[in-house]
Short mmCIF file of N, CA, C and O in Angstrom, two decimals:
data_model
loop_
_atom_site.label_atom_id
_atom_site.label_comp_id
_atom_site.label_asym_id
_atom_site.label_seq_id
_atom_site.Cartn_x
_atom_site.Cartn_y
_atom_site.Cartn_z
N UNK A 166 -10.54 -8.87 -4.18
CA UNK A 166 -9.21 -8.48 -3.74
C UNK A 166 -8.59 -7.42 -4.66
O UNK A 166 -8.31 -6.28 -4.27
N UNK A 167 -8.40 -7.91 -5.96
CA UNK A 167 -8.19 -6.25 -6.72
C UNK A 167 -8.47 -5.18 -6.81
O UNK A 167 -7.79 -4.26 -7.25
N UNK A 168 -9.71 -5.16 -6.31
CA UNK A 168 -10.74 -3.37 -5.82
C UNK A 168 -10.24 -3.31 -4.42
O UNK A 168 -10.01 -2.14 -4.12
N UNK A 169 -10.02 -4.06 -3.53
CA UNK A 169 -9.22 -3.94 -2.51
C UNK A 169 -8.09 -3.03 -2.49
O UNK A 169 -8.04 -1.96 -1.88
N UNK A 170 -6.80 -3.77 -3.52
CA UNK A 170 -5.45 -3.11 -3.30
C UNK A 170 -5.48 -1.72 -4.19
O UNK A 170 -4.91 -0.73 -3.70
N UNK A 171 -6.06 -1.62 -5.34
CA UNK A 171 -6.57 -0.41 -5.68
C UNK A 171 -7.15 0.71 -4.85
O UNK A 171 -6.77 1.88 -4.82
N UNK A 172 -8.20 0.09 -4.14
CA UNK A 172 -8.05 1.52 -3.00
C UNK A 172 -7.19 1.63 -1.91
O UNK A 172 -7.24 2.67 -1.26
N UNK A 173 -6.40 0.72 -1.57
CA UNK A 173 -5.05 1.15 -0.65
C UNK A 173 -4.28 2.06 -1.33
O UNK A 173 -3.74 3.08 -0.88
N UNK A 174 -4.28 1.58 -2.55
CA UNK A 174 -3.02 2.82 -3.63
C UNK A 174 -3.90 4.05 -3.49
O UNK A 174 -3.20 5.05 -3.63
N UNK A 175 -5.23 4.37 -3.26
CA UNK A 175 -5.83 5.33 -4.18
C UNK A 175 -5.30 5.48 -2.20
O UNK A 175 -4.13 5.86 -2.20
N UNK A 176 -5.70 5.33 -1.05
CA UNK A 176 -5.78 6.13 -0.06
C UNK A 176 -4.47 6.64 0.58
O UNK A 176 -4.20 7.64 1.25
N UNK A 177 -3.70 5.53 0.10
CA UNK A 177 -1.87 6.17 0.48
C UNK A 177 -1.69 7.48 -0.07
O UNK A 177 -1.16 8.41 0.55
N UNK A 178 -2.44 7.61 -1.99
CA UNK A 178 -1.76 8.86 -2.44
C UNK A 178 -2.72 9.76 -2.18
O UNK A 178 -2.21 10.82 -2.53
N UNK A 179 -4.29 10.07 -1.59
CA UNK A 179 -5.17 10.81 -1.27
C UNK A 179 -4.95 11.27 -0.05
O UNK A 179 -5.00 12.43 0.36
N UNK A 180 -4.58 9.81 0.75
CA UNK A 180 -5.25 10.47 2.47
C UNK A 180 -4.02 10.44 3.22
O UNK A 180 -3.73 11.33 4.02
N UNK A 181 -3.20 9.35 3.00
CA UNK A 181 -1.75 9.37 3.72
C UNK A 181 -0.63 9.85 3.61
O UNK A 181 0.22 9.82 4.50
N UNK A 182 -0.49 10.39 2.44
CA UNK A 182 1.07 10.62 2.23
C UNK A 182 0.43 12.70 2.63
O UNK A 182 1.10 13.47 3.33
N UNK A 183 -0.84 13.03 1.99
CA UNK A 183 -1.23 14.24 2.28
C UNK A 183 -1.34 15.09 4.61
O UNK A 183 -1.43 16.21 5.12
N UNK A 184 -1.27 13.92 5.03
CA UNK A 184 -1.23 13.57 6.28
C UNK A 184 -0.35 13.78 6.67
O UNK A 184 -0.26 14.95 7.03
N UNK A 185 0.75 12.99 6.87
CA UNK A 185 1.83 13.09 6.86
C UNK A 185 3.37 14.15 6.87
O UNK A 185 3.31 15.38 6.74
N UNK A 186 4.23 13.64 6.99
CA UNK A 186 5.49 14.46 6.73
C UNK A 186 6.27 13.42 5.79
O UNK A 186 7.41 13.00 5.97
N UNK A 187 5.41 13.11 4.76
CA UNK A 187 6.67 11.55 4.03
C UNK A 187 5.79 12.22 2.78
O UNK A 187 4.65 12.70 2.70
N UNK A 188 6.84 12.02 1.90
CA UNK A 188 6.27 11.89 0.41
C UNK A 188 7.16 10.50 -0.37
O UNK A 188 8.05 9.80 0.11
N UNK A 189 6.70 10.45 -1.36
CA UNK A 189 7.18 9.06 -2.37
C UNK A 189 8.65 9.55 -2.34
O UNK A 189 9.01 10.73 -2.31
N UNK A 190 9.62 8.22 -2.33
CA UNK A 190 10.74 8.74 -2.41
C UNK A 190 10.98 8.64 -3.94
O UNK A 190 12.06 9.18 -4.16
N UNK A 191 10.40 8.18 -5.13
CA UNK A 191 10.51 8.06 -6.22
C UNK A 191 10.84 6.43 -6.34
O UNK A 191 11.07 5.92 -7.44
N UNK A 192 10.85 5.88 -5.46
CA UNK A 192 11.30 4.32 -5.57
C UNK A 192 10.94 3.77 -6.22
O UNK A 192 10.17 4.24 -7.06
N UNK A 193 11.41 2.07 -6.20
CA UNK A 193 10.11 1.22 -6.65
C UNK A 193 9.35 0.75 -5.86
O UNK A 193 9.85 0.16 -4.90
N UNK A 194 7.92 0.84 -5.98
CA UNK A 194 6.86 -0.10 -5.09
C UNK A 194 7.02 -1.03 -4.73
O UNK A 194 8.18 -1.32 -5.04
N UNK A 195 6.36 -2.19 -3.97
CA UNK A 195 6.53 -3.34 -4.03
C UNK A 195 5.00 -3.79 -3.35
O UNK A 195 4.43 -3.04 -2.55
N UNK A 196 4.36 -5.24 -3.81
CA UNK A 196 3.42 -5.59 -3.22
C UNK A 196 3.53 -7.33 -2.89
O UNK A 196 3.60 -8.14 -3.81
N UNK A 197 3.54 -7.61 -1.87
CA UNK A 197 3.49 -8.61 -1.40
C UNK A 197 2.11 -9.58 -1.34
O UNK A 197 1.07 -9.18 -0.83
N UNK A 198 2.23 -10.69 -1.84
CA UNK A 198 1.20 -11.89 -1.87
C UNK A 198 1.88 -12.98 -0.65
O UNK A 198 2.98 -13.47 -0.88
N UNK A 199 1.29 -13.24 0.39
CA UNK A 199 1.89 -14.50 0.78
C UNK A 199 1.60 -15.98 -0.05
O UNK A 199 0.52 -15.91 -0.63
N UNK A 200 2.03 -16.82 -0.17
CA UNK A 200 1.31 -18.36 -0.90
C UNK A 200 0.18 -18.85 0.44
O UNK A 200 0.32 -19.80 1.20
N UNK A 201 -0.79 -17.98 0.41
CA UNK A 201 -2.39 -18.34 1.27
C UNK A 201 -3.03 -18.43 0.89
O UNK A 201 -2.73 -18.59 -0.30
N UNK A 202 -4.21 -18.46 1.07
CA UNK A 202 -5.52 -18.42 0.07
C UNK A 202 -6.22 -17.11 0.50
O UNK A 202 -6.62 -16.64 1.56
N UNK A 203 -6.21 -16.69 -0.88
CA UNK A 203 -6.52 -14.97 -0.90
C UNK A 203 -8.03 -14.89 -0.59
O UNK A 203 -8.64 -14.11 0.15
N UNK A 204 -8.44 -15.84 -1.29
CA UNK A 204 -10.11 -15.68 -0.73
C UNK A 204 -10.52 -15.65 0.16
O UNK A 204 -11.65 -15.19 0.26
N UNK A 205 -9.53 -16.35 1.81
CA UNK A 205 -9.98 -15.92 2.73
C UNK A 205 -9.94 -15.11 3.55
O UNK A 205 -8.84 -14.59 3.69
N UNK A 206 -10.96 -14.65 4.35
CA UNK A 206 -11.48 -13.82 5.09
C UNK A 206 -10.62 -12.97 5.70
O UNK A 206 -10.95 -11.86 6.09
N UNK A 207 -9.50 -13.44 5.80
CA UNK A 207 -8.14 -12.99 7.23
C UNK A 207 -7.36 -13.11 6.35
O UNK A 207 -6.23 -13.42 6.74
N UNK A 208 -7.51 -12.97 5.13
CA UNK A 208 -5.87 -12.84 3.90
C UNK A 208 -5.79 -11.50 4.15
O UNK A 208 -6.60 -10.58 4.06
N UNK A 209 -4.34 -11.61 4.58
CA UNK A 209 -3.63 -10.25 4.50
C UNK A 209 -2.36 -10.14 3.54
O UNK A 209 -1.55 -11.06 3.43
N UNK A 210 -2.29 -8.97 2.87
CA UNK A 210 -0.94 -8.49 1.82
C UNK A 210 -0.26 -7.32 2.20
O UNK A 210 -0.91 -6.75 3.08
N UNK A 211 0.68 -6.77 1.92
CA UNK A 211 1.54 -6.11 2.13
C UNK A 211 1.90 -4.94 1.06
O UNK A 211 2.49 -4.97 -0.02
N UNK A 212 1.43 -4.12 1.65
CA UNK A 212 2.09 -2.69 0.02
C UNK A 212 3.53 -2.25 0.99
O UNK A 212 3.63 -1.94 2.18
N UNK A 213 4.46 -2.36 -0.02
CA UNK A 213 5.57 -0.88 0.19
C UNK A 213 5.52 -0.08 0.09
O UNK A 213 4.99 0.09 -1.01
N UNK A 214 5.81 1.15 0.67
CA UNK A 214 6.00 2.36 -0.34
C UNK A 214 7.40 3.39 0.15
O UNK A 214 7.57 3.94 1.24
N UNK A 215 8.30 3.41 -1.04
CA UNK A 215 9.77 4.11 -0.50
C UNK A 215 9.11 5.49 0.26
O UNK A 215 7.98 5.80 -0.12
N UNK A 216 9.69 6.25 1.20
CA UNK A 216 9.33 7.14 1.39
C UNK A 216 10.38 8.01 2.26
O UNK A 216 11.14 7.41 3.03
N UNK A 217 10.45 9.65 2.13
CA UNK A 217 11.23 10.25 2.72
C UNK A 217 10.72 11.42 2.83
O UNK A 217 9.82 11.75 2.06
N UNK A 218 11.17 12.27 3.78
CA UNK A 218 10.47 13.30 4.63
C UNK A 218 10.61 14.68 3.90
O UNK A 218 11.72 15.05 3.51
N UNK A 219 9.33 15.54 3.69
CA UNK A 219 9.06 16.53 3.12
C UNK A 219 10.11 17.65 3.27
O UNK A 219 9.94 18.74 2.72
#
């Protein structure tokens, strides 16, 4: 799961925000854990990211 959310960060600031019409609004991040069990298969988490238009 940590090499996981690491490449969500690495593809938001590589592939998505470059995509786009949004850049970082300078915010704070935020990452969401639900209380599930991360090990399984269908665990899903949640990234924020502030954002506002180029």
């Amino acid at each position: 799961m940590p090499l996981a959310i690491q490449r969500v960060w690495e593809r938001i600031f590589t592939e998505w925000f470059p995509s786009t019409g949004f850049e970082h609004s300078g915010g704070p991040e935020f990452e969401l854990y639900p209380m599930e069990d991360a090990g399984a298969e269908n665990f899903r988490c949640e990234v924020w990211v502030p954002v506002k238009n180029r």
